[in-house]
Short mmCIF file of C-alpha atoms in Angstrom, two decimals:
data_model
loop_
_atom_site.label_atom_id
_atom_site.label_comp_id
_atom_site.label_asym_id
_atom_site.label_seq_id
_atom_site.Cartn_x
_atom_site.Cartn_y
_atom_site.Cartn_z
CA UNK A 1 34.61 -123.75 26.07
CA UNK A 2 33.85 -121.34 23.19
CA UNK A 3 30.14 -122.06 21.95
CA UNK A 4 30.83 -121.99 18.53
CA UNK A 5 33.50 -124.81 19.12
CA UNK A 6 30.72 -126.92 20.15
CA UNK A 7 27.76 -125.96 17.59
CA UNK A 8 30.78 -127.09 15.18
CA UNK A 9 31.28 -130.75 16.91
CA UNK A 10 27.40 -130.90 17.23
CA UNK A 11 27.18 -130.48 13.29
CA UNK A 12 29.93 -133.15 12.71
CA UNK A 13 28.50 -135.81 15.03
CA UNK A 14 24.80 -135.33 13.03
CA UNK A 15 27.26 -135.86 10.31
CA UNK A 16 28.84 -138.97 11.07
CA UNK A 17 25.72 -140.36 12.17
CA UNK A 18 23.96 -140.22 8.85
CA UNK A 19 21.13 -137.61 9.47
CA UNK A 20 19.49 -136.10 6.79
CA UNK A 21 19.94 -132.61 4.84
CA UNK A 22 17.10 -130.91 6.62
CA UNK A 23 18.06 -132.21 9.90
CA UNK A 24 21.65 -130.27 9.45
CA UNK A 25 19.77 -127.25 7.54
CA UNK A 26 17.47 -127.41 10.75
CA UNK A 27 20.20 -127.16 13.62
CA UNK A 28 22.18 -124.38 11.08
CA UNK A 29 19.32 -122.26 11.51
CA UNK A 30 18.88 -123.14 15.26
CA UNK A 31 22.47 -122.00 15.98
CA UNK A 32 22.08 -118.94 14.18
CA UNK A 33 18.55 -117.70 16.05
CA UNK A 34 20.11 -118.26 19.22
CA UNK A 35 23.39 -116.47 18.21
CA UNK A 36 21.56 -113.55 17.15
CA UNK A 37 19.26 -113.72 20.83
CA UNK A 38 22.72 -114.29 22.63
CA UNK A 39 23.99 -110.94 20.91
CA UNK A 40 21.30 -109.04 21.61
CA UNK A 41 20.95 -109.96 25.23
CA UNK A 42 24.48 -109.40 26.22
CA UNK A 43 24.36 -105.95 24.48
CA UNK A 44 21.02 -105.13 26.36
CA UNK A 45 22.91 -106.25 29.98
CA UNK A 46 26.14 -104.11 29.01
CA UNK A 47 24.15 -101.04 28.24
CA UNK A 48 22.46 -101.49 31.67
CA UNK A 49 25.50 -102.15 33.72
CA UNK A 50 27.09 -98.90 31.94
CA UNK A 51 23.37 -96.99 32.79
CA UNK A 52 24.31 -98.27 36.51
CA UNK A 53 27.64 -97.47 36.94
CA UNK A 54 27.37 -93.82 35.44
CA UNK A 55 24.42 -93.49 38.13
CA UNK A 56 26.55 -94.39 40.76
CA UNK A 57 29.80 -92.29 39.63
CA UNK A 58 27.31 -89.06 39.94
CA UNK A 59 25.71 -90.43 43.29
CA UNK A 60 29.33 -90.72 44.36
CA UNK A 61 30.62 -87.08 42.69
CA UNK A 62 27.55 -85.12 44.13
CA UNK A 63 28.02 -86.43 47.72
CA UNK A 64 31.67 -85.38 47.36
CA UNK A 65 30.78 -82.20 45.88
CA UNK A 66 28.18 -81.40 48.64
CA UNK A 67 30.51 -82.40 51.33
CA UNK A 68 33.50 -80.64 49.90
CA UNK A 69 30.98 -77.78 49.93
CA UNK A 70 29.97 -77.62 52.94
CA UNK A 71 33.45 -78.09 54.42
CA UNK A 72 34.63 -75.06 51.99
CA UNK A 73 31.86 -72.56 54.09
CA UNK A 74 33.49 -72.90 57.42
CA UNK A 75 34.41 -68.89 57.20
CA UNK A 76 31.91 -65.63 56.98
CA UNK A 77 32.80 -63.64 53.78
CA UNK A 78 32.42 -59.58 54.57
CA UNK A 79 29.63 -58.24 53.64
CA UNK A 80 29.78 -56.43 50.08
CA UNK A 81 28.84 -52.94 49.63
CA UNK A 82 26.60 -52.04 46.20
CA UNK A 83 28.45 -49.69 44.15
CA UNK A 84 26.81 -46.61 44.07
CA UNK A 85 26.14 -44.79 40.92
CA UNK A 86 25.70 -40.93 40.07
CA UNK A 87 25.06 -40.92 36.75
CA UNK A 88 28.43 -40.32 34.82
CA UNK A 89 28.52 -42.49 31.91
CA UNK A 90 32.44 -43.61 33.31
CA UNK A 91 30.84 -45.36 36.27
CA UNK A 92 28.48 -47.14 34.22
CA UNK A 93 30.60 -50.05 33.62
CA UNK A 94 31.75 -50.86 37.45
CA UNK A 95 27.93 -50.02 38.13
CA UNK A 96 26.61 -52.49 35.82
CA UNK A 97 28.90 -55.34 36.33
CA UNK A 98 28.06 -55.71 40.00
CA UNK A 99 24.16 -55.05 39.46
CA UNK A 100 23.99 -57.65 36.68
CA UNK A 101 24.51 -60.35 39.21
CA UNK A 102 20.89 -58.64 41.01
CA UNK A 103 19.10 -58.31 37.87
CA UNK A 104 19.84 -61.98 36.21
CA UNK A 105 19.26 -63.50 39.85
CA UNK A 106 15.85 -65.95 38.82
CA UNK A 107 15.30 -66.31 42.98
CA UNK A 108 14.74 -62.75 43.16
CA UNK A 109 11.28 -61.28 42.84
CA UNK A 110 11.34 -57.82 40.60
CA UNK A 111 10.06 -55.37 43.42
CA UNK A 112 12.91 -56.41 45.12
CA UNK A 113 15.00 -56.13 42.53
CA UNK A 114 13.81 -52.49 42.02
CA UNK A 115 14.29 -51.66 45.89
CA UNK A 116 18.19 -53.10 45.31
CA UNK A 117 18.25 -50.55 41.89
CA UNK A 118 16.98 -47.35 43.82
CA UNK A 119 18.83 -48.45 46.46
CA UNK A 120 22.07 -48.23 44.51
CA UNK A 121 21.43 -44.71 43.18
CA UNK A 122 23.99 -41.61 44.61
CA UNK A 123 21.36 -39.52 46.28
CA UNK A 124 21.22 -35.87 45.04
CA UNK A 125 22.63 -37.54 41.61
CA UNK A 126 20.27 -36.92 37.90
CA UNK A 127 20.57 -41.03 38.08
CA UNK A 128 18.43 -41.33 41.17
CA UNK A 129 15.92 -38.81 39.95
CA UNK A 130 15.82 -40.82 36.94
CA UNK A 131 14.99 -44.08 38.57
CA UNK A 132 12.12 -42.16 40.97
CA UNK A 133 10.29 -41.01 37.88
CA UNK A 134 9.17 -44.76 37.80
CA UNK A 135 6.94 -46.21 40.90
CA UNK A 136 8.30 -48.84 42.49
CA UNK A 137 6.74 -51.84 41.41
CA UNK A 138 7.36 -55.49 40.01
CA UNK A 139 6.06 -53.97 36.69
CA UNK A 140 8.15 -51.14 36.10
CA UNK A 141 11.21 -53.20 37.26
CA UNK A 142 11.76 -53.78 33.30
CA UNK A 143 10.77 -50.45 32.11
CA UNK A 144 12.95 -48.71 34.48
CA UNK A 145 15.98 -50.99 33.45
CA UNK A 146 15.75 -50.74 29.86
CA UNK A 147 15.44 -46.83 30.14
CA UNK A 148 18.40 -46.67 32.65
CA UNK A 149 20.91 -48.81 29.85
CA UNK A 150 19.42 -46.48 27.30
CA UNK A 151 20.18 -43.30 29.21
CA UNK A 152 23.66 -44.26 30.56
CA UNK A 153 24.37 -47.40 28.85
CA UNK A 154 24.61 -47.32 25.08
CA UNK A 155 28.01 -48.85 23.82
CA UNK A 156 28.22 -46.24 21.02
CA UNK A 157 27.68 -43.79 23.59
CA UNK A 158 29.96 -45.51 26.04
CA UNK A 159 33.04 -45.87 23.43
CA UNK A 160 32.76 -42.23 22.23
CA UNK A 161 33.46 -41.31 26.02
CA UNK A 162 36.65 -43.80 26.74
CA UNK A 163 37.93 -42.81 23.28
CA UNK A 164 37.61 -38.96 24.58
CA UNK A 165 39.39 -39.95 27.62
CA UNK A 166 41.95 -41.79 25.91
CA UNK A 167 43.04 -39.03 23.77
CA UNK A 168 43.11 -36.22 27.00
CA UNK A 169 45.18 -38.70 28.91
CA UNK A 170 47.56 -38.72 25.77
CA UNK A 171 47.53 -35.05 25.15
CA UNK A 172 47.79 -34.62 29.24
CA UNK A 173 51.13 -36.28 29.32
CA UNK A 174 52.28 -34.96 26.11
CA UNK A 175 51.94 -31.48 27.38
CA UNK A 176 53.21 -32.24 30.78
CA UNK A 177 56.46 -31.19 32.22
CA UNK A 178 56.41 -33.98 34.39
CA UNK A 179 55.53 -36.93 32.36
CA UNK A 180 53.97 -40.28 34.26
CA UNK A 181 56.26 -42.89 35.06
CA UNK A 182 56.08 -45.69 32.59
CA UNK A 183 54.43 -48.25 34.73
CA UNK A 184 51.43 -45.72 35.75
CA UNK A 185 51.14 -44.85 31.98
CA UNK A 186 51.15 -48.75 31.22
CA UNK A 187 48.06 -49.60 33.98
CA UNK A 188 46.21 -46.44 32.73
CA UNK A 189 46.50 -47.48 28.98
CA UNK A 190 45.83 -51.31 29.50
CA UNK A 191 42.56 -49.74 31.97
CA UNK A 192 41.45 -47.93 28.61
CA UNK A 193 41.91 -51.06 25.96
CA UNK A 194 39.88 -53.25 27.84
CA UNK A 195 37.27 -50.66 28.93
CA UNK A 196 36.99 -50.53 25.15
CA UNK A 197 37.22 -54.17 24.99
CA UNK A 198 33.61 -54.92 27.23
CA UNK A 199 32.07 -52.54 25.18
CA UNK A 200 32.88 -54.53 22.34
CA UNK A 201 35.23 -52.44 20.56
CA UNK A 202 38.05 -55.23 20.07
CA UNK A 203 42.00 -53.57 20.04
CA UNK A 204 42.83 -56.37 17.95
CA UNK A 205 40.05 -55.54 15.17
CA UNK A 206 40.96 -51.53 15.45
CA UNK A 207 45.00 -51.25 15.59
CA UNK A 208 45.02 -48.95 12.49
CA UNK A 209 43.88 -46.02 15.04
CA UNK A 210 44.24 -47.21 18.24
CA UNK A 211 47.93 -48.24 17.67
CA UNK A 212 49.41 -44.73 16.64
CA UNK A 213 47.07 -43.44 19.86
CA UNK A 214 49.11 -45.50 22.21
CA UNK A 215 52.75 -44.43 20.81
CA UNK A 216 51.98 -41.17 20.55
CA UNK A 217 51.79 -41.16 24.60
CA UNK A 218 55.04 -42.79 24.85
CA UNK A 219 58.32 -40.92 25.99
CA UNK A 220 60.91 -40.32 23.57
CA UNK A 221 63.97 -43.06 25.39
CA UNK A 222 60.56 -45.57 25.12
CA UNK A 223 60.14 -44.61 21.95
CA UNK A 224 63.30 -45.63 21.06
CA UNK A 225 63.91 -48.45 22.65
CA UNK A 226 59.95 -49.75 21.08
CA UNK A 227 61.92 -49.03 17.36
CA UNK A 228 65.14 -51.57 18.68
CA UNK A 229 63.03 -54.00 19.96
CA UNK A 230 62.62 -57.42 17.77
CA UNK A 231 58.73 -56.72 18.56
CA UNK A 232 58.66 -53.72 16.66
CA UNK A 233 60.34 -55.02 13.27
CA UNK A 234 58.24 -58.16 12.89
CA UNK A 235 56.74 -58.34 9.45
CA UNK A 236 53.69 -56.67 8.76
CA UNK A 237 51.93 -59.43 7.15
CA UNK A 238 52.33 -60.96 11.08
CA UNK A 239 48.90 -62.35 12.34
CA UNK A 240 49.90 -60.68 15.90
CA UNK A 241 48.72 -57.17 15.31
CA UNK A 242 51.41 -54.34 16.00
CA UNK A 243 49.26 -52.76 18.98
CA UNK A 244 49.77 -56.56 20.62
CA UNK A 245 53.06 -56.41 20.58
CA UNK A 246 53.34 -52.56 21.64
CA UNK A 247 51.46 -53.96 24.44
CA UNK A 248 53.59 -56.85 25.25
CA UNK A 249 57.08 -54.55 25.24
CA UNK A 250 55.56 -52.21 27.45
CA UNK A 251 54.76 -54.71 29.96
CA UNK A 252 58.32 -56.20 29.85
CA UNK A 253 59.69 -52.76 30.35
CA UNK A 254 57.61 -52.44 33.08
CA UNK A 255 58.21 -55.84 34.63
CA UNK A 256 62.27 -55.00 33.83
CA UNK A 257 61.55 -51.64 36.10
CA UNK A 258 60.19 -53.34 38.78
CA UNK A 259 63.28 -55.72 38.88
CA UNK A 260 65.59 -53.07 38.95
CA UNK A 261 64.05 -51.44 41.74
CA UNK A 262 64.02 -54.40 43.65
CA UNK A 263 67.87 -55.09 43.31
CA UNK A 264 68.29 -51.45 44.12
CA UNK A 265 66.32 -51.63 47.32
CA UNK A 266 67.82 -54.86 48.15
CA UNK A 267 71.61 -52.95 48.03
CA UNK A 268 70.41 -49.92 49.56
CA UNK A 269 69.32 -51.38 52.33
CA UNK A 270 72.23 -53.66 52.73
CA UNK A 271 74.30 -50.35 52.90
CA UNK A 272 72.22 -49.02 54.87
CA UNK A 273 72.61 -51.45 57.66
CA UNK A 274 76.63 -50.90 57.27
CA UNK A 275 75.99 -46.93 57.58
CA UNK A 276 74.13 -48.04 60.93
CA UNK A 277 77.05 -50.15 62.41
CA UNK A 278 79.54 -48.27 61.62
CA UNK A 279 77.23 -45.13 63.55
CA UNK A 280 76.79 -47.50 66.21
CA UNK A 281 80.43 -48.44 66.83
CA UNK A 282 81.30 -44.27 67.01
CA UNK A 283 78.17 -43.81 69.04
CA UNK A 284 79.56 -42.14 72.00
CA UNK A 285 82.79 -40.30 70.71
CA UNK A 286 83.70 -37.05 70.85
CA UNK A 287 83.84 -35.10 67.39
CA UNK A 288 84.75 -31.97 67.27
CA UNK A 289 83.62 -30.04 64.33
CA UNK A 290 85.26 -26.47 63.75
CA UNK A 291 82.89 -23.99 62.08
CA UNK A 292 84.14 -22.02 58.76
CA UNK A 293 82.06 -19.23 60.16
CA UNK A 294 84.11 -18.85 63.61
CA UNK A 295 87.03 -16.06 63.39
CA UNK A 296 90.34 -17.51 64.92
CA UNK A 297 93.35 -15.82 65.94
CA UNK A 298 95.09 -18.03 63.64
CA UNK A 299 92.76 -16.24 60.73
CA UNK A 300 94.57 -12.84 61.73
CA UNK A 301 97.94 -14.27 62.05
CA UNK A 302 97.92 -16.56 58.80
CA UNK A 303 98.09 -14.47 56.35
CA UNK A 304 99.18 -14.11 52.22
CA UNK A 305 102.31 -12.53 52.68
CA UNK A 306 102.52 -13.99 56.63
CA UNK A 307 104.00 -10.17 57.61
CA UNK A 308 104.58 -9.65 61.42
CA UNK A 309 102.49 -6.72 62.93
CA UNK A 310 105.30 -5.43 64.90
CA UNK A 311 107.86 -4.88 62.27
CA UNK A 312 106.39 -6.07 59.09
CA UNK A 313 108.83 -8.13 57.68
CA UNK A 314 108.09 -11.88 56.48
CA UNK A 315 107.40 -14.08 59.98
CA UNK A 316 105.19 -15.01 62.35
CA UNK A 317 104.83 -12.17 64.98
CA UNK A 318 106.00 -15.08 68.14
CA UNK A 319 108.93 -15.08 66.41
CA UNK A 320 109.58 -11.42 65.84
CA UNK A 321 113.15 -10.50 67.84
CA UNK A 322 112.60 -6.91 67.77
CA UNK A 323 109.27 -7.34 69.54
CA UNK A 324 110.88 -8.87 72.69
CA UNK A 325 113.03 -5.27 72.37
CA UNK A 326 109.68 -3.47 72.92
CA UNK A 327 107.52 -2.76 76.22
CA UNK A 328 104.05 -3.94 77.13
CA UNK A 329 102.31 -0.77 75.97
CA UNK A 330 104.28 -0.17 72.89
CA UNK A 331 103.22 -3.96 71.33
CA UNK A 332 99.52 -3.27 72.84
CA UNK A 333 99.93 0.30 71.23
CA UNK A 334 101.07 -1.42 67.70
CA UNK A 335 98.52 -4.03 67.49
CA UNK A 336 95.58 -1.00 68.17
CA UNK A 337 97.21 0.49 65.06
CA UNK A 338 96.87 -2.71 63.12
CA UNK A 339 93.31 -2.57 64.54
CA UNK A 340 94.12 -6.05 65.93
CA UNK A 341 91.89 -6.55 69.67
CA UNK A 342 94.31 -7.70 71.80
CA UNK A 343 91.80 -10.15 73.17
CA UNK A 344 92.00 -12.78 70.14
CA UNK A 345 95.28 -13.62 70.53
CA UNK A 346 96.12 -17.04 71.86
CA UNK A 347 97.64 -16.75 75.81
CA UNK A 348 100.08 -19.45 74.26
CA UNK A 349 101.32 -17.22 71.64
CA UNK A 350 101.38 -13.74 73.86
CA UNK A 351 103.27 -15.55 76.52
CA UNK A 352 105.70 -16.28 74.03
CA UNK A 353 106.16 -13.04 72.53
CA UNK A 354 106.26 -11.38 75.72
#
């Protein structure tokens, strides 16, 4: 039963029974005190029991992290190689992305940080003379570093040089006879914008010159198709900048490409396996394959006006009735004067005639 259901028949039983004002002023106040003690109790408990429970839910989310851990290591990763660098501020990037990992490692001492740095210079290169200028110790470990970024790693410096290399790759293919296939041009261009992109230099924030950079590098059927597209004639007021969606119709030209050439390959090499069978099936059979370049009798015989060589009118010289008329050594003696060898007759056809 609800306790305020029974403070209430408490209150009507002093009632009934007579008892004075301050006796029912007296058990009011009672009731209340002991409300507010019952409140704050059963809040204090709850907050506990929630302290407890959140206690175990981590107990129980650690132990199944460690043990999902531990059963994830069951294989031997290969064993990574540290990028070299020689000092060209293009490798500074890839150099510095894989170091960063060494240098921001807290469980690493700083000489042995330094040994990993040195370690990672191209010998021979102006980089590795650079670092050797500083003795190896935990207290140059910060000196050397900051120099190093300084030297190779300002991002003025840095976007100055990918901006350079942007525009030669632009004016490379422009010039070219043999422009680069679409999809090569795509990865080199996206490789630029987000070079740019880690050294700060947002494409979004700069499409007023980097946009007319990237069409200018673009084919003149690409350059067309760009100007059809529904991409290309969105408003200008847009919030999606018009390098954005340059970007997004090259890659569905590119991903339309590869498609082709997959359906292509996929026929090819169904006819392909038909050319086979049908080379199998005639594997074995005699063809005989008569050469243009292989003088016939038939070539001296076969001719425009098809004249016979023993009496020149118009037949074949088998048929020729007035050669049957002649001897042995008069037809030899006419075919030397046609400076016909006697030899490339046919024996079918002299037999005939004679």
């Amino acid at each position: 039963m609800d306790l305020a259901v029974l403070d209430d028949k408490i209150l009507d039983l002093l009632i009934e029974a007579g008892a004075s004002e301050e006796a029912v002023s007296g058990e009011i106040e009672q009731r209340e005190i002991y409300s507010d003690e019952f409140i704050t109790l059963t809040r204090q408990v709850n907050e506990k029991s929630q302290s407890l429970n959140e206690i175990n839910l981590d107990t129980r989310s650690l132990d199944g992290s460690n043990s999902s851990y531990s059963k994830s290591k069951t294989y031997k990763l290969p064993k990574l190689e540290l990028k070299k660098f020689d000092g060209e501020l293009l490798d500074w990037l890839p150099f510095w992305s894989q170091f960063e990992r060494i240098h921001n490692d807290p469980d690493l001492h700083d000489s042995d940080k330094f040994s990993y740095l040195v370690q990672c210079m191209k010998p021979g290169s102006r980089a590795k003379e650079f670092i050797e200028s500083y003795p190896v110790t935990s207290k140059n470990y910060d000196a050397a570093v900051t120099a190093l970024k300084e030297r190779f790693g300002k991002s003025d410096l840095l976007i100055e040089v990918y901006v350079r290399e942007f525009i030669k790759m632009i004016i490379s293919n422009v010039k070219s006879v043999n422009k680069l296939p679409l999809d090569k041009l795509f990865d080199k261009i996206e490789a630029q914008l987000r070079a740019l992109e880690s050294l700060g230099l947002k494409p979004e924030e700069n499409t007023s010159w980097l946009y007319p950079m990237v069409e200018s590098s673009l084919t003149e059927d690409v350059l067309r198709a760009w100007q059809r597209s529904s991409l290309f004639n969105e408003p200008e007021d847009s919030d999606v900048p018009r390098l954005t969606n340059l970007m997004k119709f090259l890659k569905a030209e590119v991903e339309g490409e590869e498609r082709l050439k997959l359906a292509r390959s996929g026929f090819d090499n169904t006819h392909r396996k038909e050319e086979y069978q049908v080379k199998g099936e005639n594997k074995g059979k005699f063809k005989f394959k008569k050469s243009a370049n292989i003088p016939t009798t038939s070539g001296f015989l076969t001719t425009k006006d098809r004249s016979c060589i023993f009496c020149n009118r118009a037949h074949e010289s088998k048929n020729c009735y007035d050669a049957r008329l002649l001897s042995l050594e008069e037809k030899i003696s006419k075919i030397k004067e046609k400076k016909m060898l006697f030899k490339m007759f046919r024996t079918q056809s002299c037999c005939k005639i004679l």
